[in-house]
PDB file of C-alpha atoms in Angstrom:
ATOM      1  CA  MET A 200     128.320  79.061  95.392  1.00  0.00           C
ATOM      2  CA  ARG A 201     131.290  81.161  94.278  1.00  0.00           C
ATOM      3  CA  TRP A 202     129.571  84.444  95.016  1.00  0.00           C
ATOM      4  CA  ARG A 203     131.879  86.562  97.134  1.00  0.00           C
ATOM      5  CA  GLU A 204     133.843  87.988  94.201  1.00  0.00           C
ATOM      6  CA  GLY A 205     130.705  88.908  92.268  1.00  0.00           C
ATOM      7  CA  ARG A 206     129.575  92.468  91.736  1.00  0.00           C
ATOM      8  CA  ARG A 207     126.881  93.965  93.963  1.00  0.00           C
ATOM      9  CA  SER A 208     123.646  95.271  92.477  1.00  0.00           C
ATOM     10  CA  GLU A 209     122.749  98.905  93.040  1.00  0.00           C
ATOM     11  CA  ASN A 210     119.052  98.136  92.557  1.00  0.00           C
ATOM     12  CA  ILE A 211     118.504  97.465  96.258  1.00  0.00           C
ATOM     13  CA  GLU A 212     116.558  99.513  98.769  1.00  0.00           C
ATOM     14  CA  ASP A 213     117.053  98.725 102.441  1.00  0.00           C
ATOM     15  CA  ARG A 214     113.914  99.355 104.508  1.00  0.00           C
ATOM     16  CA  ARG A 215     114.867  97.083 107.376  1.00  0.00           C
ATOM     17  CA  GLY A 216     114.004  98.659 110.673  1.00  0.00           C
ATOM     18  CA  MET A 217     111.370 100.902 109.126  1.00  0.00           C
ATOM     19  CA  ARG A 218     107.699 100.814 110.079  1.00  0.00           C
ATOM     20  CA  PRO A 219     105.454 101.142 107.004  1.00  0.00           C
ATOM     21  CA  SER A 220     102.408 103.378 106.969  1.00  0.00           C
ATOM     22  CA  ARG A 221      99.219 101.530 106.216  1.00  0.00           C
ATOM     23  CA  GLY A 222      98.134 101.663 102.834  1.00  0.00           C
ATOM     24  CA  PHE A 223      97.266 101.371  99.304  1.00  0.00           C
ATOM     25  CA  LYS A 224      94.313  99.553  97.897  1.00  0.00           C
ATOM     26  CA  ILE A 225      95.642  96.640  95.925  1.00  0.00           C
ATOM     27  CA  GLY A 226      94.909  95.634  92.363  1.00  0.00           C
ATOM     28  CA  GLY A 227      93.759  92.166  91.357  1.00  0.00           C
ATOM     29  CA  LEU A 228      97.007  90.980  89.779  1.00  0.00           C
ATOM     30  CA  GLY A 229      99.073  92.074  92.758  1.00  0.00           C
ATOM     31  CA  ILE A 230      96.825  90.491  95.353  1.00  0.00           C
ATOM     32  CA  LEU A 231      96.851  87.151  93.531  1.00  0.00           C
ATOM     33  CA  LEU A 232     100.637  86.994  93.577  1.00  0.00           C
ATOM     34  CA  VAL A 233     101.039  88.188  97.156  1.00  0.00           C
ATOM     35  CA  VAL A 234      98.292  86.156  98.816  1.00  0.00           C
ATOM     36  CA  GLY A 235      99.359  83.107  96.835  1.00  0.00           C
ATOM     37  CA  VAL A 236     102.827  83.335  98.348  1.00  0.00           C
ATOM     38  CA  GLY A 237     101.378  83.828 101.828  1.00  0.00           C
ATOM     39  CA  TRP A 238      99.269  80.694 101.503  1.00  0.00           C
ATOM     40  CA  LEU A 239     102.297  78.765 100.291  1.00  0.00           C
ATOM     41  CA  MET A 240     104.377  79.815 103.259  1.00  0.00           C
ATOM     42  CA  GLY A 241     101.762  78.798 105.778  1.00  0.00           C
ATOM     43  CA  GLY A 242     100.349  82.243 106.494  1.00  0.00           C
ATOM     44  CA  ASP A 243      96.676  82.848 107.244  1.00  0.00           C
ATOM     45  CA  PRO A 244      95.138  84.232 104.012  1.00  0.00           C
ATOM     46  CA  LEU A 245      92.477  86.122 105.988  1.00  0.00           C
ATOM     47  CA  GLN A 246      95.119  87.948 108.023  1.00  0.00           C
ATOM     48  CA  ILE A 247      97.047  88.726 104.867  1.00  0.00           C
ATOM     49  CA  LEU A 248      93.941  90.069 103.143  1.00  0.00           C
ATOM     50  CA  GLN A 249      93.222  92.277 106.163  1.00  0.00           C
ATOM     51  CA  LEU A 250      96.708  93.716 105.889  1.00  0.00           C
ATOM     52  CA  LEU A 251      96.269  94.315 102.170  1.00  0.00           C
ATOM     53  CA  THR A 252      92.948  96.127 102.453  1.00  0.00           C
ATOM     54  CA  GLN A 253      93.640  98.772 105.089  1.00  0.00           C
ATOM     55  CA  THR A 254      92.234 102.276 104.730  1.00  0.00           C
ATOM     56  CA  GLN A 255      93.669 104.013 101.688  1.00  0.00           C
ATOM     57  CA  VAL A 256      96.322 106.684 102.277  1.00  0.00           C
ATOM     58  CA  THR A 257      98.174 109.015  99.950  1.00  0.00           C
ATOM     59  CA  SER A 258     101.745 108.369 101.078  1.00  0.00           C
ATOM     60  CA  VAL A 259     104.078 105.495 101.840  1.00  0.00           C
ATOM     61  CA  ASP A 260     106.138 107.181 104.556  1.00  0.00           C
ATOM     62  CA  GLN A 261     108.436 104.856 106.471  1.00  0.00           C
ATOM     63  CA  THR A 262     109.296 105.682 110.089  1.00  0.00           C
ATOM     64  CA  PRO A 263     112.195 104.238 112.113  1.00  0.00           C
ATOM     65  CA  MET A 264     111.389 101.421 114.512  1.00  0.00           C
ATOM     66  CA  GLY A 265     114.009 102.574 117.009  1.00  0.00           C
ATOM     67  CA  PRO A 266     116.883 100.690 118.636  1.00  0.00           C
ATOM     68  CA  GLN A 267     115.793  97.335 117.196  1.00  0.00           C
ATOM     69  CA  ALA A 268     116.664  98.482 113.670  1.00  0.00           C
ATOM     70  CA  PRO A 269     119.340  96.168 112.231  1.00  0.00           C
ATOM     71  CA  ALA A 270     122.754  97.296 111.085  1.00  0.00           C
ATOM     72  CA  GLY A 271     122.996  98.266 107.433  1.00  0.00           C
ATOM     73  CA  TYR A 272     125.404  95.472 106.510  1.00  0.00           C
ATOM     74  CA  SER A 273     124.969  91.762 106.908  1.00  0.00           C
ATOM     75  CA  GLU A 274     126.391  88.838 104.995  1.00  0.00           C
ATOM     76  CA  GLU A 275     122.855  87.846 103.972  1.00  0.00           C
ATOM     77  CA  ALA A 276     122.211  91.307 102.520  1.00  0.00           C
ATOM     78  CA  ASP A 277     125.561  91.196 100.732  1.00  0.00           C
ATOM     79  CA  PHE A 278     124.659  87.795  99.300  1.00  0.00           C
ATOM     80  CA  VAL A 279     121.315  89.105  98.040  1.00  0.00           C
ATOM     81  CA  ALA A 280     123.071  92.017  96.316  1.00  0.00           C
ATOM     82  CA  VAL A 281     125.432  89.637  94.502  1.00  0.00           C
ATOM     83  CA  VAL A 282     122.687  87.228  93.421  1.00  0.00           C
ATOM     84  CA  LEU A 283     120.499  90.082  92.204  1.00  0.00           C
ATOM     85  CA  ALA A 284     123.422  91.494  90.204  1.00  0.00           C
ATOM     86  CA  ASP A 285     124.011  88.105  88.647  1.00  0.00           C
ATOM     87  CA  THR A 286     120.357  87.816  87.628  1.00  0.00           C
ATOM     88  CA  GLU A 287     120.726  91.250  86.010  1.00  0.00           C
ATOM     89  CA  ASP A 288     123.736  90.089  84.011  1.00  0.00           C
ATOM     90  CA  SER A 289     122.159  86.786  83.010  1.00  0.00           C
ATOM     91  CA  TRP A 290     118.763  88.153  81.999  1.00  0.00           C
ATOM     92  CA  SER A 291     120.343  91.086  80.141  1.00  0.00           C
ATOM     93  CA  GLU A 292     122.246  88.539  78.074  1.00  0.00           C
ATOM     94  CA  LEU A 293     119.194  86.343  77.529  1.00  0.00           C
ATOM     95  CA  PHE A 294     116.968  89.255  76.541  1.00  0.00           C
ATOM     96  CA  ALA A 295     119.638  90.659  74.197  1.00  0.00           C
ATOM     97  CA  ALA A 296     119.709  87.304  72.414  1.00  0.00           C
ATOM     98  CA  ARG A 297     115.986  87.826  71.748  1.00  0.00           C
ATOM     99  CA  GLY A 298     116.547  91.361  70.484  1.00  0.00           C
ATOM    100  CA  GLN A 299     115.060  92.839  73.667  1.00  0.00           C
ATOM    101  CA  ARG A 300     116.329  95.020  76.485  1.00  0.00           C
ATOM    102  CA  TYR A 301     116.075  93.730  80.037  1.00  0.00           C
ATOM    103  CA  GLN A 302     114.828  96.153  82.658  1.00  0.00           C
ATOM    104  CA  PRO A 303     115.938  94.848  86.073  1.00  0.00           C
ATOM    105  CA  PRO A 304     113.661  95.005  89.105  1.00  0.00           C
ATOM    106  CA  ARG A 305     114.496  96.759  92.340  1.00  0.00           C
ATOM    107  CA  LEU A 306     114.756  94.578  95.428  1.00  0.00           C
ATOM    108  CA  VAL A 307     113.519  95.846  98.777  1.00  0.00           C
ATOM    109  CA  LEU A 308     114.871  94.421 102.026  1.00  0.00           C
ATOM    110  CA  PHE A 309     112.393  94.767 104.878  1.00  0.00           C
ATOM    111  CA  SER A 310     111.664  93.467 108.342  1.00  0.00           C
ATOM    112  CA  GLU A 311     108.261  92.424 109.725  1.00  0.00           C
ATOM    113  CA  ALA A 312     106.098  94.391 107.255  1.00  0.00           C
ATOM    114  CA  VAL A 313     106.452  96.542 104.169  1.00  0.00           C
ATOM    115  CA  GLN A 314     104.401  98.901 102.020  1.00  0.00           C
ATOM    116  CA  SER A 315     104.428  98.042  98.325  1.00  0.00           C
ATOM    117  CA  ALA A 316     102.257  99.099  95.416  1.00  0.00           C
ATOM    118  CA  CYS A 317     100.471  95.790  96.035  1.00  0.00           C
ATOM    119  CA  GLY A 318      99.491  96.849  99.560  1.00  0.00           C
ATOM    120  CA  LEU A 319     100.748  96.528 103.108  1.00  0.00           C
ATOM    121  CA  ASN A 320     102.370  93.117 103.384  1.00  0.00           C
ATOM    122  CA  SER A 321     103.499  91.167 106.425  1.00  0.00           C
ATOM    123  CA  ALA A 322     106.653  89.085 106.458  1.00  0.00           C
ATOM    124  CA  ALA A 323     104.235  86.138 106.820  1.00  0.00           C
ATOM    125  CA  VAL A 324     103.695  86.185 103.061  1.00  0.00           C
ATOM    126  CA  GLY A 325     107.348  85.319 102.500  1.00  0.00           C
ATOM    127  CA  PRO A 326     109.383  86.794  99.640  1.00  0.00           C
ATOM    128  CA  PHE A 327     107.155  88.225  96.911  1.00  0.00           C
ATOM    129  CA  TYR A 328     107.145  90.154  93.666  1.00  0.00           C
ATOM    130  CA  CYS A 329     104.770  93.058  93.116  1.00  0.00           C
ATOM    131  CA  PRO A 330     104.042  93.564  89.388  1.00  0.00           C
ATOM    132  CA  LEU A 331     102.517  96.983  90.061  1.00  0.00           C
ATOM    133  CA  ASP A 332     105.875  98.499  91.047  1.00  0.00           C
ATOM    134  CA  SER A 333     108.208  95.894  89.490  1.00  0.00           C
ATOM    135  CA  GLN A 334     109.912  95.230  92.814  1.00  0.00           C
ATOM    136  CA  VAL A 335     110.955  92.108  94.717  1.00  0.00           C
ATOM    137  CA  TYR A 336     110.465  92.164  98.502  1.00  0.00           C
ATOM    138  CA  ILE A 337     112.392  89.981 100.952  1.00  0.00           C
ATOM    139  CA  ASP A 338     112.545  89.785 104.724  1.00  0.00           C
ATOM    140  CA  LEU A 339     115.921  88.120 105.300  1.00  0.00           C
ATOM    141  CA  SER A 340     114.502  86.110 108.203  1.00  0.00           C
ATOM    142  CA  PHE A 341     112.909  83.921 105.534  1.00  0.00           C
ATOM    143  CA  PHE A 342     116.315  82.423 104.789  1.00  0.00           C
ATOM    144  CA  ARG A 343     116.476  81.147 108.355  1.00  0.00           C
ATOM    145  CA  ASP A 344     112.970  79.737 107.971  1.00  0.00           C
ATOM    146  CA  LEU A 345     114.049  78.041 104.757  1.00  0.00           C
ATOM    147  CA  HIS A 346     116.766  76.244 106.682  1.00  0.00           C
ATOM    148  CA  GLN A 347     115.078  75.600 110.023  1.00  0.00           C
ATOM    149  CA  ARG A 348     111.382  75.326 109.148  1.00  0.00           C
ATOM    150  CA  PHE A 349     111.527  73.891 105.641  1.00  0.00           C
ATOM    151  CA  GLY A 350     114.749  71.895 106.008  1.00  0.00           C
ATOM    152  CA  ALA A 351     116.408  73.421 102.941  1.00  0.00           C
ATOM    153  CA  PRO A 352     119.799  74.912 103.895  1.00  0.00           C
ATOM    154  CA  GLY A 353     122.473  76.249 101.581  1.00  0.00           C
ATOM    155  CA  ASP A 354     123.354  79.371  99.656  1.00  0.00           C
ATOM    156  CA  PHE A 355     121.991  78.121  96.339  1.00  0.00           C
ATOM    157  CA  ALA A 356     118.682  77.307  98.050  1.00  0.00           C
ATOM    158  CA  GLN A 357     118.525  80.990  99.021  1.00  0.00           C
ATOM    159  CA  ALA A 358     119.593  82.079  95.544  1.00  0.00           C
ATOM    160  CA  TYR A 359     116.783  79.968  94.075  1.00  0.00           C
ATOM    161  CA  VAL A 360     114.252  81.922  96.153  1.00  0.00           C
ATOM    162  CA  ILE A 361     115.569  85.240  94.822  1.00  0.00           C
ATOM    163  CA  ALA A 362     115.764  83.955  91.263  1.00  0.00           C
ATOM    164  CA  HIS A 363     112.188  82.631  91.459  1.00  0.00           C
ATOM    165  CA  GLU A 364     110.885  86.092  92.353  1.00  0.00           C
ATOM    166  CA  VAL A 365     112.992  87.623  89.575  1.00  0.00           C
ATOM    167  CA  GLY A 366     111.383  84.991  87.340  1.00  0.00           C
ATOM    168  CA  HIS A 367     108.027  86.637  88.079  1.00  0.00           C
ATOM    169  CA  HIS A 368     109.553  89.934  86.968  1.00  0.00           C
ATOM    170  CA  VAL A 369     110.585  88.307  83.697  1.00  0.00           C
ATOM    171  CA  GLN A 370     106.992  87.099  83.273  1.00  0.00           C
ATOM    172  CA  ASN A 371     105.830  90.657  83.860  1.00  0.00           C
ATOM    173  CA  LEU A 372     108.217  92.058  81.233  1.00  0.00           C
ATOM    174  CA  LEU A 373     107.163  89.433  78.691  1.00  0.00           C
ATOM    175  CA  GLY A 374     103.453  90.100  79.265  1.00  0.00           C
ATOM    176  CA  ILE A 375     102.827  86.620  80.648  1.00  0.00           C
ATOM    177  CA  ALA A 376     101.681  87.818  84.077  1.00  0.00           C
ATOM    178  CA  GLU A 377      98.996  90.062  82.588  1.00  0.00           C
ATOM    179  CA  GLN A 378      97.777  87.300  80.263  1.00  0.00           C
ATOM    180  CA  VAL A 379      97.458  84.891  83.193  1.00  0.00           C
ATOM    181  CA  HIS A 380      95.629  87.518  85.218  1.00  0.00           C
ATOM    182  CA  GLY A 381      93.129  87.958  82.381  1.00  0.00           C
ATOM    183  CA  LEU A 382      92.534  84.217  82.137  1.00  0.00           C
ATOM    184  CA  ARG A 383      92.114  83.874  85.898  1.00  0.00           C
ATOM    185  CA  ARG A 384      89.430  86.550  85.960  1.00  0.00           C
ATOM    186  CA  GLN A 385      87.265  84.386  83.680  1.00  0.00           C
ATOM    187  CA  ALA A 386      88.029  81.067  85.345  1.00  0.00           C
ATOM    188  CA  SER A 387      86.515  79.038  88.143  1.00  0.00           C
ATOM    189  CA  GLU A 388      88.412  78.827  91.420  1.00  0.00           C
ATOM    190  CA  ALA A 389      89.916  75.451  90.523  1.00  0.00           C
ATOM    191  CA  GLU A 390      90.887  76.684  87.048  1.00  0.00           C
ATOM    192  CA  ALA A 391      92.377  79.868  88.486  1.00  0.00           C
ATOM    193  CA  ASN A 392      94.469  77.828  90.916  1.00  0.00           C
ATOM    194  CA  ALA A 393      95.678  75.636  88.048  1.00  0.00           C
ATOM    195  CA  LEU A 394      96.766  78.744  86.135  1.00  0.00           C
ATOM    196  CA  SER A 395      98.584  80.003  89.210  1.00  0.00           C
ATOM    197  CA  VAL A 396     100.424  76.680  89.442  1.00  0.00           C
ATOM    198  CA  ARG A 397     101.558  76.999  85.816  1.00  0.00           C
ATOM    199  CA  GLN A 398     102.760  80.543  86.469  1.00  0.00           C
ATOM    200  CA  GLU A 399     104.715  79.539  89.569  1.00  0.00           C
ATOM    201  CA  LEU A 400     106.281  76.531  87.866  1.00  0.00           C
ATOM    202  CA  GLN A 401     107.419  78.757  85.031  1.00  0.00           C
ATOM    203  CA  ALA A 402     109.069  81.075  87.562  1.00  0.00           C
ATOM    204  CA  ASP A 403     110.836  78.000  88.963  1.00  0.00           C
ATOM    205  CA  CYS A 404     112.030  77.130  85.469  1.00  0.00           C
ATOM    206  CA  TYR A 405     113.211  80.694  84.889  1.00  0.00           C
ATOM    207  CA  ALA A 406     115.168  80.465  88.152  1.00  0.00           C
ATOM    208  CA  GLY A 407     116.848  77.411  86.676  1.00  0.00           C
ATOM    209  CA  VAL A 408     117.583  79.254  83.426  1.00  0.00           C
ATOM    210  CA  TRP A 409     119.377  81.905  85.477  1.00  0.00           C
ATOM    211  CA  GLY A 410     121.371  79.247  87.342  1.00  0.00           C
ATOM    212  CA  HIS A 411     122.409  77.611  84.078  1.00  0.00           C
ATOM    213  CA  THR A 412     123.470  80.919  82.531  1.00  0.00           C
ATOM    214  CA  ALA A 413     125.328  82.124  85.628  1.00  0.00           C
ATOM    215  CA  ASN A 414     127.259  78.869  85.848  1.00  0.00           C
ATOM    216  CA  ARG A 415     128.096  78.799  82.139  1.00  0.00           C
ATOM    217  CA  GLU A 416     129.265  82.412  82.019  1.00  0.00           C
ATOM    218  CA  ARG A 417     130.730  82.906  85.503  1.00  0.00           C
ATOM    219  CA  ASN A 418     131.292  79.415  86.930  1.00  0.00           C
ATOM    220  CA  LEU A 419     129.031  80.299  89.855  1.00  0.00           C
ATOM    221  CA  LEU A 420     128.016  76.850  91.047  1.00  0.00           C
ATOM    222  CA  GLU A 421     129.969  74.499  93.259  1.00  0.00           C
ATOM    223  CA  PRO A 422     129.374  70.765  93.810  1.00  0.00           C
ATOM    224  CA  GLY A 423     126.163  70.245  95.742  1.00  0.00           C
ATOM    225  CA  ASP A 424     124.576  73.562  94.783  1.00  0.00           C
ATOM    226  CA  VAL A 425     122.082  72.094  92.320  1.00  0.00           C
ATOM    227  CA  GLU A 426     121.011  69.576  94.933  1.00  0.00           C
ATOM    228  CA  GLU A 427     120.442  72.416  97.418  1.00  0.00           C
ATOM    229  CA  GLY A 428     118.187  74.222  94.956  1.00  0.00           C
ATOM    230  CA  LEU A 429     116.198  71.111  94.107  1.00  0.00           C
ATOM    231  CA  ALA A 430     115.796  70.311  97.805  1.00  0.00           C
ATOM    232  CA  ALA A 431     114.419  73.808  98.402  1.00  0.00           C
ATOM    233  CA  ALA A 432     111.959  73.435  95.522  1.00  0.00           C
ATOM    234  CA  ALA A 433     110.781  70.118  96.956  1.00  0.00           C
ATOM    235  CA  ALA A 434     110.495  71.556 100.474  1.00  0.00           C
ATOM    236  CA  ILE A 435     107.969  74.220  99.441  1.00  0.00           C
ATOM    237  CA  GLY A 436     105.732  72.090  97.222  1.00  0.00           C
ATOM    238  CA  ASP A 437     102.032  72.537  97.936  1.00  0.00           C
ATOM    239  CA  ASP A 438     101.519  68.858  98.704  1.00  0.00           C
ATOM    240  CA  ARG A 439     104.289  68.766 101.288  1.00  0.00           C
ATOM    241  CA  LEU A 440     103.172  71.999 102.949  1.00  0.00           C
ATOM    242  CA  GLN A 441      99.529  70.913 103.053  1.00  0.00           C
ATOM    243  CA  ARG A 442     100.492  67.590 104.568  1.00  0.00           C
ATOM    244  CA  GLN A 443     102.566  69.360 107.219  1.00  0.00           C
ATOM    245  CA  ARG A 444      99.780  71.842 108.016  1.00  0.00           C
ATOM    246  CA  ALA A 445      96.685  69.684 107.883  1.00  0.00           C
ATOM    247  CA  GLY A 446      97.751  66.095 107.295  1.00  0.00           C
ATOM    248  CA  THR A 447      95.811  65.978 104.010  1.00  0.00           C
ATOM    249  CA  VAL A 448      96.475  67.002 100.410  1.00  0.00           C
ATOM    250  CA  ASN A 449      93.983  68.829  98.159  1.00  0.00           C
ATOM    251  CA  PRO A 450      95.416  69.276  94.629  1.00  0.00           C
ATOM    252  CA  GLU A 451      92.544  71.554  93.521  1.00  0.00           C
ATOM    253  CA  SER A 452      93.661  74.163  96.061  1.00  0.00           C
ATOM    254  CA  TRP A 453      97.299  74.161  94.967  1.00  0.00           C
ATOM    255  CA  THR A 454      98.677  77.508  93.789  1.00  0.00           C
ATOM    256  CA  HIS A 455     102.394  76.716  93.342  1.00  0.00           C
ATOM    257  CA  GLY A 456     102.624  73.048  92.393  1.00  0.00           C
ATOM    258  CA  SER A 457     103.663  69.818  94.037  1.00  0.00           C
ATOM    259  CA  SER A 458     107.176  69.103  95.217  1.00  0.00           C
ATOM    260  CA  GLU A 459     107.689  66.830  92.219  1.00  0.00           C
ATOM    261  CA  GLN A 460     106.489  69.489  89.780  1.00  0.00           C
ATOM    262  CA  ARG A 461     108.620  72.230  91.288  1.00  0.00           C
ATOM    263  CA  VAL A 462     111.729  70.053  91.177  1.00  0.00           C
ATOM    264  CA  GLU A 463     110.973  69.024  87.594  1.00  0.00           C
ATOM    265  CA  TRP A 464     110.635  72.568  86.261  1.00  0.00           C
ATOM    266  CA  LEU A 465     113.595  73.957  88.169  1.00  0.00           C
ATOM    267  CA  ARG A 466     115.661  71.092  86.784  1.00  0.00           C
ATOM    268  CA  ARG A 467     114.453  71.808  83.235  1.00  0.00           C
ATOM    269  CA  GLY A 468     115.673  75.363  83.473  1.00  0.00           C
ATOM    270  CA  LEU A 469     118.981  74.361  85.022  1.00  0.00           C
ATOM    271  CA  GLU A 470     119.661  71.755  82.357  1.00  0.00           C
ATOM    272  CA  SER A 471     118.476  73.691  79.306  1.00  0.00           C
ATOM    273  CA  GLY A 472     119.230  77.347  80.040  1.00  0.00           C
ATOM    274  CA  ARG A 473     116.486  78.251  77.545  1.00  0.00           C
ATOM    275  CA  LEU A 474     113.308  80.272  77.994  1.00  0.00           C
ATOM    276  CA  ASP A 475     111.473  78.137  75.438  1.00  0.00           C
ATOM    277  CA  ALA A 476     112.030  75.111  77.674  1.00  0.00           C
ATOM    278  CA  CYS A 477     109.847  76.792  80.305  1.00  0.00           C
ATOM    279  CA  ASP A 478     106.461  76.767  78.530  1.00  0.00           C
ATOM    280  CA  THR A 479     104.300  75.541  81.377  1.00  0.00           C
ATOM    281  CA  PHE A 480     101.241  76.913  79.568  1.00  0.00           C
ATOM    282  CA  GLN A 481     101.526  74.622  76.561  1.00  0.00           C
ATOM    283  CA  GLY A 482      98.140  73.264  75.551  1.00  0.00           C
ATOM    284  CA  LEU A 483      96.069  76.159  76.894  1.00  0.00           C
TER     285      LEU A 483
END
């Protein structure tokens, strides 16, 4: 990716090296998004739920963790700031074309655990978006996991992860997230999982729409970048992760979609650059 000359977003909060106080009770929509990501990344949902349902407190004070706190600058953090800025530019343009104003999310960098409006979350959940505070949360160690654990290296693979979470923010702004939450509340477990899959695949497609727009307007992509993104999408498909964890595949328990589905919808967004190409809910 040609990212080094890009502008840096100011919508970033660095909480790395801070220990979160234990916290808030979490709402239904937030817990669905956060626990779903934790399950996808191989975390124990019971441990995640325990973290999310700690005793309620009235503050979200962060206290330093001491000498292990990382330095403020890193190339990974710089990269995140550039990608986030580019999503801001792309989605502002796309929303303006619809006669709407884009409100960008804030992105919080954290290490080990973080307090969000969706609860106290461990890094085990992976990157996540909290619709209750309109913020994206990323522990940068996930990028190393993406390379070493999931076998998906490359800067555009990392950018895809960020853009996917921003895609959830777009769903929140468009009212899609709340509609899905309402449908899930009335659905069976299998139906609720199927709705979650549609929501995640749409976020994949929106990530592709960003990639298309950024490349068209700013020539962001280099040869091989698209392949890196598609490889990352395939690496974190539910079927592949289930097979790695348990040796079996159970489609009814999927919450994010198969490798094939994730690749397909990311590709649709990359090729079309259009929001209307990302209707994963067609037929509902």
